[in-house]
mmCIF file of C-alpha atoms and ligand atoms in Angstrom:
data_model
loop_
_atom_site.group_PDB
_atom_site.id
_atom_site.type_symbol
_atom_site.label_atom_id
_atom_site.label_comp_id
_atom_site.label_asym_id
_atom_site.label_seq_id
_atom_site.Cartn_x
_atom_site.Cartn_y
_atom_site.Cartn_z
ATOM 1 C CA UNK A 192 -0.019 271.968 186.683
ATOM 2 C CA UNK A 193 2.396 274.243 184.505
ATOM 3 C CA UNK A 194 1.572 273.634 180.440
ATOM 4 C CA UNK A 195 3.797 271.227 178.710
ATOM 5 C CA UNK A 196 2.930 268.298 180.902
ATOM 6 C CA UNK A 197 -0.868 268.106 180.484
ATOM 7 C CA UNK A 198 -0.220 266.918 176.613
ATOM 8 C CA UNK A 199 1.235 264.350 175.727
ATOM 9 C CA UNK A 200 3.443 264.833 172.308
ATOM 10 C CA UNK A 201 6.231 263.441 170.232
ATOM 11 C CA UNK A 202 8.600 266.801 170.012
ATOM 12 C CA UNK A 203 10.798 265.419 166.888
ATOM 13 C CA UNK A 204 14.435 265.414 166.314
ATOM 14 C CA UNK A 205 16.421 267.804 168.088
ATOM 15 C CA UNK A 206 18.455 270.017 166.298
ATOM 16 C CA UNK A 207 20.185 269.061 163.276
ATOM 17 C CA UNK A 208 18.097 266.077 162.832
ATOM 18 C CA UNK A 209 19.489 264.718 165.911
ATOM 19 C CA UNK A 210 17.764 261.713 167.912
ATOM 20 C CA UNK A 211 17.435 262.119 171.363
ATOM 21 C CA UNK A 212 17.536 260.216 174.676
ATOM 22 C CA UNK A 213 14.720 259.360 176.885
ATOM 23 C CA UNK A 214 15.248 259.429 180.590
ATOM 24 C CA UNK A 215 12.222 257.143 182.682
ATOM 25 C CA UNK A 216 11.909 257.480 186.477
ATOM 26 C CA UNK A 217 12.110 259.614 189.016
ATOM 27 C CA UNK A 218 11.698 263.442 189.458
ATOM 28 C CA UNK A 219 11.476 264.405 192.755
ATOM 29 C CA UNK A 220 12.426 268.177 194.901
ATOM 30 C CA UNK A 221 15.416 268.002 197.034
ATOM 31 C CA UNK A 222 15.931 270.526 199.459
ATOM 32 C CA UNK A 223 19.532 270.552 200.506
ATOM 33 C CA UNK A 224 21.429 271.733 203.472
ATOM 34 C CA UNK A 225 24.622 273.075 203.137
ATOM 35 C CA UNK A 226 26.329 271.934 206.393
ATOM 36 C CA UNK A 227 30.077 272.816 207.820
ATOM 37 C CA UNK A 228 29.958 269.175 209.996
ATOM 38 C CA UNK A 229 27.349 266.561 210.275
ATOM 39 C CA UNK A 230 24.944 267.236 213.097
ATOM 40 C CA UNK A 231 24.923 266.002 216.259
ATOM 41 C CA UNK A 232 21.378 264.694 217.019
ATOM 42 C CA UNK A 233 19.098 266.545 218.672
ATOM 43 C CA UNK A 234 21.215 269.835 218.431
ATOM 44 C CA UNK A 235 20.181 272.980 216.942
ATOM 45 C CA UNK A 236 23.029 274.488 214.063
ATOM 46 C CA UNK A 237 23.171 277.297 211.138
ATOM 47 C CA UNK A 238 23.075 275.874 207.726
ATOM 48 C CA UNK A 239 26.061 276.906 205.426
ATOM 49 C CA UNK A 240 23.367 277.953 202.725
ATOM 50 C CA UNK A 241 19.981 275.884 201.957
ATOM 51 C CA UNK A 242 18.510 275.597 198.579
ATOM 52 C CA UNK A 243 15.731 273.976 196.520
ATOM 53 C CA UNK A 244 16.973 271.915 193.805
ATOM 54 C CA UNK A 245 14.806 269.449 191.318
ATOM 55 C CA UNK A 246 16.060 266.200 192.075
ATOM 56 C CA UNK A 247 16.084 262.095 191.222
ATOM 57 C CA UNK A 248 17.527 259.773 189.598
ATOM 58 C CA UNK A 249 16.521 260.426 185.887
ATOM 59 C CA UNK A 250 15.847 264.119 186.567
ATOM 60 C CA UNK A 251 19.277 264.399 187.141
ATOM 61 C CA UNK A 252 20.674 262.265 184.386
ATOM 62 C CA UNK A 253 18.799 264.841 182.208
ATOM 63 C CA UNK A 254 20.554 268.171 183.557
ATOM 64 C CA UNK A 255 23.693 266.332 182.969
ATOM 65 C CA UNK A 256 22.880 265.414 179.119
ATOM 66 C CA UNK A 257 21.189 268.672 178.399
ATOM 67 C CA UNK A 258 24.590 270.588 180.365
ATOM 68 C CA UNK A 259 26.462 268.324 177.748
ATOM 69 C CA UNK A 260 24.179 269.530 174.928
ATOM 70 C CA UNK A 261 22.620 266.115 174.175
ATOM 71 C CA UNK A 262 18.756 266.607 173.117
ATOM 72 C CA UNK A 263 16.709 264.907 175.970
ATOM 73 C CA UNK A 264 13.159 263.787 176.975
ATOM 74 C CA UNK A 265 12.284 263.159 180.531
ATOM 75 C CA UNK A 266 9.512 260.615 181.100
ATOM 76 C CA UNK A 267 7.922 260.117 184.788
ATOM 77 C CA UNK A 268 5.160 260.601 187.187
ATOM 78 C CA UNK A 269 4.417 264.488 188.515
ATOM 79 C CA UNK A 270 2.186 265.138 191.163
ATOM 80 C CA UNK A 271 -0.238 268.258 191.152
ATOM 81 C CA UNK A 272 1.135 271.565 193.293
ATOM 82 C CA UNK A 273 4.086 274.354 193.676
ATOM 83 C CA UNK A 274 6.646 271.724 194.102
ATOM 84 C CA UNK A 275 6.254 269.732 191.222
ATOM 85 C CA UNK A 276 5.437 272.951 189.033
ATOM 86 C CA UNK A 277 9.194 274.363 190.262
ATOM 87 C CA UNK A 278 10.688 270.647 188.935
ATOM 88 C CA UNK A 279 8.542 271.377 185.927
ATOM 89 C CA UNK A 280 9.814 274.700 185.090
ATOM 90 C CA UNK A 281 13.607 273.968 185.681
ATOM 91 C CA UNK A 282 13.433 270.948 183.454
ATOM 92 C CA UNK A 283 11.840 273.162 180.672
ATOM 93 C CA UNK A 284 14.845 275.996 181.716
ATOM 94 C CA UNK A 285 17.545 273.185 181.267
ATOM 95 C CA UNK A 286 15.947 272.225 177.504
ATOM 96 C CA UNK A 287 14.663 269.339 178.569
ATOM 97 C CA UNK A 288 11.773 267.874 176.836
ATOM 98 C CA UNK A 289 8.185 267.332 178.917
ATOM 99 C CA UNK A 290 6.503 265.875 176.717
ATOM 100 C CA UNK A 291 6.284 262.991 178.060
ATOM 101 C CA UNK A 292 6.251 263.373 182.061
ATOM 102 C CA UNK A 293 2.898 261.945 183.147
ATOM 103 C CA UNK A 294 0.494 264.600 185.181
ATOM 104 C CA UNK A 295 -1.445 262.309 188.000
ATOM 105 C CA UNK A 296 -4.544 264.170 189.359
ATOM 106 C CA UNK A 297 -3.649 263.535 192.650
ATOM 107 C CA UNK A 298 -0.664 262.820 195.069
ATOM 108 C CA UNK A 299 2.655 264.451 196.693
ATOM 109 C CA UNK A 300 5.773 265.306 194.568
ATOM 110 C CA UNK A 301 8.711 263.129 196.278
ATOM 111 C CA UNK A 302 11.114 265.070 198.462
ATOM 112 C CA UNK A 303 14.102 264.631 199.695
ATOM 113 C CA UNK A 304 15.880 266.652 202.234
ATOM 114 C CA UNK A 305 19.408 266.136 202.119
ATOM 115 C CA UNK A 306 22.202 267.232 204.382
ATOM 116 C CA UNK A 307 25.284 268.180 202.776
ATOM 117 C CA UNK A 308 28.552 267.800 204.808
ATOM 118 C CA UNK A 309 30.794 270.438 202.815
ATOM 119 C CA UNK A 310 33.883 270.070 204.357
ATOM 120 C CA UNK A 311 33.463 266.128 203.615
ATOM 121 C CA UNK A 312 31.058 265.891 200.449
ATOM 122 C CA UNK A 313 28.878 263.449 201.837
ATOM 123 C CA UNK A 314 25.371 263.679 201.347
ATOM 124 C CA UNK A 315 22.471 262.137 203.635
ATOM 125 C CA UNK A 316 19.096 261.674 201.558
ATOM 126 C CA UNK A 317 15.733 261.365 203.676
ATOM 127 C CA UNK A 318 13.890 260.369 201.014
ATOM 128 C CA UNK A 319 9.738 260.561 201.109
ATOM 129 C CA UNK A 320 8.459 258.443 198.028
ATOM 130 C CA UNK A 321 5.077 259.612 198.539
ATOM 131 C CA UNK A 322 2.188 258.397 196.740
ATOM 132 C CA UNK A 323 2.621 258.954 192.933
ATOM 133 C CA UNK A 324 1.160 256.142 190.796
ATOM 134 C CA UNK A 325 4.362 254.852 188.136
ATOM 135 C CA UNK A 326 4.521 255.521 184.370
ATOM 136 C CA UNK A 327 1.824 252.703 183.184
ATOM 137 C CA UNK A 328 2.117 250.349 179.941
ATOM 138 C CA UNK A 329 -0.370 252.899 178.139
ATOM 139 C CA UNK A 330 2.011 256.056 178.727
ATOM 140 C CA UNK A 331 4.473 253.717 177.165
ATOM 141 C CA UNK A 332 1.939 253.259 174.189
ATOM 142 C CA UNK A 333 2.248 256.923 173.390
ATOM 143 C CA UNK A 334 6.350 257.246 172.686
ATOM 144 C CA UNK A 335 7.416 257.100 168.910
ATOM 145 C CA UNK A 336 10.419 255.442 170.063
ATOM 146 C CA UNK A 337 11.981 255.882 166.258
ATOM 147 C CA UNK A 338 12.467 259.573 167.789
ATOM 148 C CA UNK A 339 15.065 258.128 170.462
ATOM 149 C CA UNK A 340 18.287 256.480 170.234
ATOM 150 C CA UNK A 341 18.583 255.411 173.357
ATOM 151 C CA UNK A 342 15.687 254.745 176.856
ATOM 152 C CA UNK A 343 17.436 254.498 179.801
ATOM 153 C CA UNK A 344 15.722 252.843 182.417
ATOM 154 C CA UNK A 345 18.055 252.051 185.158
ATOM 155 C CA UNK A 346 20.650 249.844 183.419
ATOM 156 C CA UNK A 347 23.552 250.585 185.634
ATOM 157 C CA UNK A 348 24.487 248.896 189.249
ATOM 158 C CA UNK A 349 24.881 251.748 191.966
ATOM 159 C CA UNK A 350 27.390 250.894 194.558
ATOM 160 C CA UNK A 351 23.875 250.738 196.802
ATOM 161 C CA UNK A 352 22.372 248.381 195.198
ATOM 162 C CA UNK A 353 25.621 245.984 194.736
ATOM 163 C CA UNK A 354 26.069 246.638 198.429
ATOM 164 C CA UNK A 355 22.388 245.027 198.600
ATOM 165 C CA UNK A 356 23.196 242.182 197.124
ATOM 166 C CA UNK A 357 26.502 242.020 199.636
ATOM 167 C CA UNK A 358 29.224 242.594 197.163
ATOM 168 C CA UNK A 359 32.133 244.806 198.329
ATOM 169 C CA UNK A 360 33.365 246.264 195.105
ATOM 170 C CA UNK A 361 32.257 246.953 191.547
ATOM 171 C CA UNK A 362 34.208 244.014 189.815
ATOM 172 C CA UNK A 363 32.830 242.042 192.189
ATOM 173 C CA UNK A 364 29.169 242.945 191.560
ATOM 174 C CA UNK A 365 30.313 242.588 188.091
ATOM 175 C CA UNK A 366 31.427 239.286 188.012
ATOM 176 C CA UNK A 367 28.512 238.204 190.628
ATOM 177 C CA UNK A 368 25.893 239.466 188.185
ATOM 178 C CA UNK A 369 26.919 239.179 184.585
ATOM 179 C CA UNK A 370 25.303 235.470 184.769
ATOM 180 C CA UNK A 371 22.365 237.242 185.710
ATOM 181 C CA UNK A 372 22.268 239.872 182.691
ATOM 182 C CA UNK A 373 21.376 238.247 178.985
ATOM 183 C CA UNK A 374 24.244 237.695 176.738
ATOM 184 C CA UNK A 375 25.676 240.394 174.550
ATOM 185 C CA UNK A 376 24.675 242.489 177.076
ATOM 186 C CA UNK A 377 26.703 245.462 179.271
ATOM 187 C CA UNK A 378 27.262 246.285 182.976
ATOM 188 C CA UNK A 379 28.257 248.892 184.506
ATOM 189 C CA UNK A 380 29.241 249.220 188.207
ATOM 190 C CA UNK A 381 30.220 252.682 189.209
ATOM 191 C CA UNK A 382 31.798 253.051 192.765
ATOM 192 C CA UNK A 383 32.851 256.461 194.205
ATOM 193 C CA UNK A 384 36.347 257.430 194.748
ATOM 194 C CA UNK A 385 37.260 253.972 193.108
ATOM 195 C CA UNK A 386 36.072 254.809 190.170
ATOM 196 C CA UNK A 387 33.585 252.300 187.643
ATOM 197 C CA UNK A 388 34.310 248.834 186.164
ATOM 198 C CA UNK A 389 31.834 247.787 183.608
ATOM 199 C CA UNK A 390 31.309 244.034 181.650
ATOM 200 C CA UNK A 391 31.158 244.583 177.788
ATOM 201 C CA UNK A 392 29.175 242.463 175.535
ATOM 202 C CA UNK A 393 31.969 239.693 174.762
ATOM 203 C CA UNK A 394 32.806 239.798 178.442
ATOM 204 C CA UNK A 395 35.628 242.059 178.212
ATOM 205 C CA UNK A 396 36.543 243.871 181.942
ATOM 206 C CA UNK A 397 37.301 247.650 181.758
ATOM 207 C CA UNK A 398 37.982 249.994 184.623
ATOM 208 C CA UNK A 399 38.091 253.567 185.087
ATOM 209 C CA UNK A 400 39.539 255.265 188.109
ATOM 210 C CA UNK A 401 38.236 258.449 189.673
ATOM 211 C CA UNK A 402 39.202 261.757 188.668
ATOM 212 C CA UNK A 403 39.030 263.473 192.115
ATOM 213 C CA UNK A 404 37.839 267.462 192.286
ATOM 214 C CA UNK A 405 40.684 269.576 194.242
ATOM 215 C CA UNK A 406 38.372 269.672 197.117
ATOM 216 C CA UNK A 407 35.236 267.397 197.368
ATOM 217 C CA UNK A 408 32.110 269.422 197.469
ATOM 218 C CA UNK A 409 29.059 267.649 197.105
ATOM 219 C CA UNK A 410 28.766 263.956 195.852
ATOM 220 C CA UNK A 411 24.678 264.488 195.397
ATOM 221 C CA UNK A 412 24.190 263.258 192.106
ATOM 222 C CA UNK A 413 27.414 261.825 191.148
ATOM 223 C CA UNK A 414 26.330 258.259 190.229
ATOM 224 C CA UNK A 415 22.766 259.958 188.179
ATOM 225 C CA UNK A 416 26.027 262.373 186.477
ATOM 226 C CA UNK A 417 28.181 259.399 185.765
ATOM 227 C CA UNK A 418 25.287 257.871 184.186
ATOM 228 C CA UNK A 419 24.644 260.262 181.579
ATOM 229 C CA UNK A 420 28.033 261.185 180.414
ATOM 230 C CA UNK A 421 28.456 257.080 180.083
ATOM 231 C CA UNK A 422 25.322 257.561 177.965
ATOM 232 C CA UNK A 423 25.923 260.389 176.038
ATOM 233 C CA UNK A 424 29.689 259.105 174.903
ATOM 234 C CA UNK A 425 28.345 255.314 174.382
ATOM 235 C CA UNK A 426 25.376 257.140 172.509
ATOM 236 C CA UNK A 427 27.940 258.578 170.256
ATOM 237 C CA UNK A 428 29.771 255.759 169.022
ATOM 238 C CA UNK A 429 32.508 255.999 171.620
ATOM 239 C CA UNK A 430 34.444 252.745 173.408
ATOM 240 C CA UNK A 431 33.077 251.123 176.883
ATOM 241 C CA UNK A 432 36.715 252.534 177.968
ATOM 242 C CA UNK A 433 36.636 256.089 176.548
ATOM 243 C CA UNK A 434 32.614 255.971 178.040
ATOM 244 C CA UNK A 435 33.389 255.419 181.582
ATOM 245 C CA UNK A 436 36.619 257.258 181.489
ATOM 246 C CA UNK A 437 34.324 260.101 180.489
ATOM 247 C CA UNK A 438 31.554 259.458 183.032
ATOM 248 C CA UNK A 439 34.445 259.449 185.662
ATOM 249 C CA UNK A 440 35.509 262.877 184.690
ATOM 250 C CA UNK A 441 32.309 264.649 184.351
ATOM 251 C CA UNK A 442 31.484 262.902 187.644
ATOM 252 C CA UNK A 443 34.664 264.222 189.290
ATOM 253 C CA UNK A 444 34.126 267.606 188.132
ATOM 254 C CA UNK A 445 30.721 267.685 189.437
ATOM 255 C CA UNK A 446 32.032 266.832 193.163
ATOM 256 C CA UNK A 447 33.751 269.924 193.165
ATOM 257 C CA UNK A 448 31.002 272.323 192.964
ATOM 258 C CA UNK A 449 27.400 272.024 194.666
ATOM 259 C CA UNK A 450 24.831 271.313 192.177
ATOM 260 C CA UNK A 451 25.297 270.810 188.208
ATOM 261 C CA UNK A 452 26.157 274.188 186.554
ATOM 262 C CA UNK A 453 29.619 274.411 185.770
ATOM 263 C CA UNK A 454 30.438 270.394 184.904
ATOM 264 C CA UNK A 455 31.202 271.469 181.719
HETATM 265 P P1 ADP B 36 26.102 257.439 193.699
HETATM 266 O O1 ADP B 36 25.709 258.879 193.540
HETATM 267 O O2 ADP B 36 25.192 256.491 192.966
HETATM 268 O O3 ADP B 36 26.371 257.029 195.113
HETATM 269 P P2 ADP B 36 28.978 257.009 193.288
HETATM 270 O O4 ADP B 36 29.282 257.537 194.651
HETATM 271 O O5 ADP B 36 29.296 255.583 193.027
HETATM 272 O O6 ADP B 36 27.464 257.314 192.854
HETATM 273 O O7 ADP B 36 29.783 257.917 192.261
HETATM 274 C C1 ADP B 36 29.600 257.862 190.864
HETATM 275 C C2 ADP B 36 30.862 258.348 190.192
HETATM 276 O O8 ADP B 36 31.161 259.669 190.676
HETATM 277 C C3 ADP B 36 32.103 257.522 190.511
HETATM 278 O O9 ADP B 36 32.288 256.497 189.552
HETATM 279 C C4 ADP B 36 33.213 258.557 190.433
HETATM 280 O O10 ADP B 36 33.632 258.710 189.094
HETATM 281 C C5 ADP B 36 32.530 259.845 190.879
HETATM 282 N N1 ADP B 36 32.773 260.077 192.319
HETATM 283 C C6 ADP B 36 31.927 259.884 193.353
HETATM 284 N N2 ADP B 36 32.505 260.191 194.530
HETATM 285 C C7 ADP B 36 33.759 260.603 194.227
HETATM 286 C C8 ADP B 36 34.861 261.069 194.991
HETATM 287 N N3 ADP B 36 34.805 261.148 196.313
HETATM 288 N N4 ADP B 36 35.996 261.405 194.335
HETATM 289 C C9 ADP B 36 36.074 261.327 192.985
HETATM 290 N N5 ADP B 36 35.073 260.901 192.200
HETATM 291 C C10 ADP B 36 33.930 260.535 192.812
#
């Protein structure tokens, strides 16, 4: 285990006094690759290129806010070994705070090896959870949440999960679960090319379309990218409108290029 993990610690404002946001969940290694067409099975093809890239959902979301310059605390489960010591060092060379990811004596990093259809932008995640205990109530216990102005925790509907519950579009899944959400509360559906719809607190509808790259590159990431711009420009003080307008952008932009460097 790389140092920074092993201790817990509150790390303060960031600069300028500035609260930060805390990212819970996943951190996992993807290992992507780069492919001109998706493979026939059973056949035996050259990769593009093939790289190793920290991955998951909140992971992500933190690349995104740090690449925006928002100061940012990741909080999750990381196994013992090389892998999760590479995920551990790139969060630390993004700025991202460790603090608070949780060391578990024992267990595999999750992996994912994706295949990346360039000339498409699709991206095909085999996905190996592993066998990492969760974040417990106690690890909880030990965040000074007056150091955060906002936890995000999976507050967004992905398109995947709406499609779970059988809806077909975002204001669909909208208006199928804002009975489900408590009042005052805000949704937010993003859905690929279509864009994101989202349900403000006094039930007010608002859309943003897509902002397509000039060529689509890689979609990896593009809901976990959405998801922080909407966060760092609600964060802010900016509109549910300006907020997914600006998650659609950023999201855009990072479809056109593989990985994260360069959204901004
Ligand atoms: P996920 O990664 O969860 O599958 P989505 O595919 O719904 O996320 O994409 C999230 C956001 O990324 C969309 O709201 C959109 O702004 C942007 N996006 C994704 N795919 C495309 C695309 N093909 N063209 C333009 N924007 C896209």
């Amino acid at each position: 285990m790389a140092a920074g993990a092993a201790t817990r610690r509150e790390p303060g404002p960031g600069p300028g006094g500035e609260k930060r946001i805390l990212c819970v969940g996943l951190v996992c290694l993807d290992i992507i690759s780069v492919v001109e067409a998706y493979p026939a099975e059973d056949s035996d093809i050259r990769c593009v290129s093939q790289r190793w890239q920290r991955g998951g959902n909140a992971s992500n979301s933190c690349t995104v806010l740090a690449l925006l310059g928002a100061p940012c605390a990741f909080m999750g489960s990381l196994a013992p070994g090389h892998a999760a010591d590479f995920v551990l060092a790139d969060l630390q060379r993004y700025g991202v705070d460790v603090g608070h990811a949780v060391p578990q004596p024992a267990g595999c990093l999750p992996t994912s090896v994706v295949i990346a259809n360039a000339s498409r932008g699709t991206r095909t995640i085999l996905h190996a959870h592993g066998n990492l205990p969760d974040v417990t109530a106690h690890d909880f216990e030990l965040v000074d949440f007056s150091q955060y102005k906002w936890i995000h925790w999976e507050v967004f509907i992905s398109k995947d999960v709406a499609r779970h519950f059988g809806y077909q579009s975002a204001p669909e899944a909208l208006q199928g679960l804002h009975s489900r959400i408590q009042p005052g509360a805000t949704l937010i559906c993003a859905w690929a090319e279509e864009g994101a719809d989202a349900i403000g607190p006094s039930g007010e509808l608002v859309h943003s379309d897509a902002f397509p790259p000039e060529t689509l590159v890689d979609t990896l990431g593009a809901g976990d990218t959405f998801n922080a711009a909407v966060i760092f420009a609600l964060s802010a003080g900016r509109t549910l409108q300006d907020a997914l307008t600006f998650g659609c952008q950023i999201a855009g932009r990072k479809c056109g290029i593989q990985g994260f460097d360069g959204i901004v």
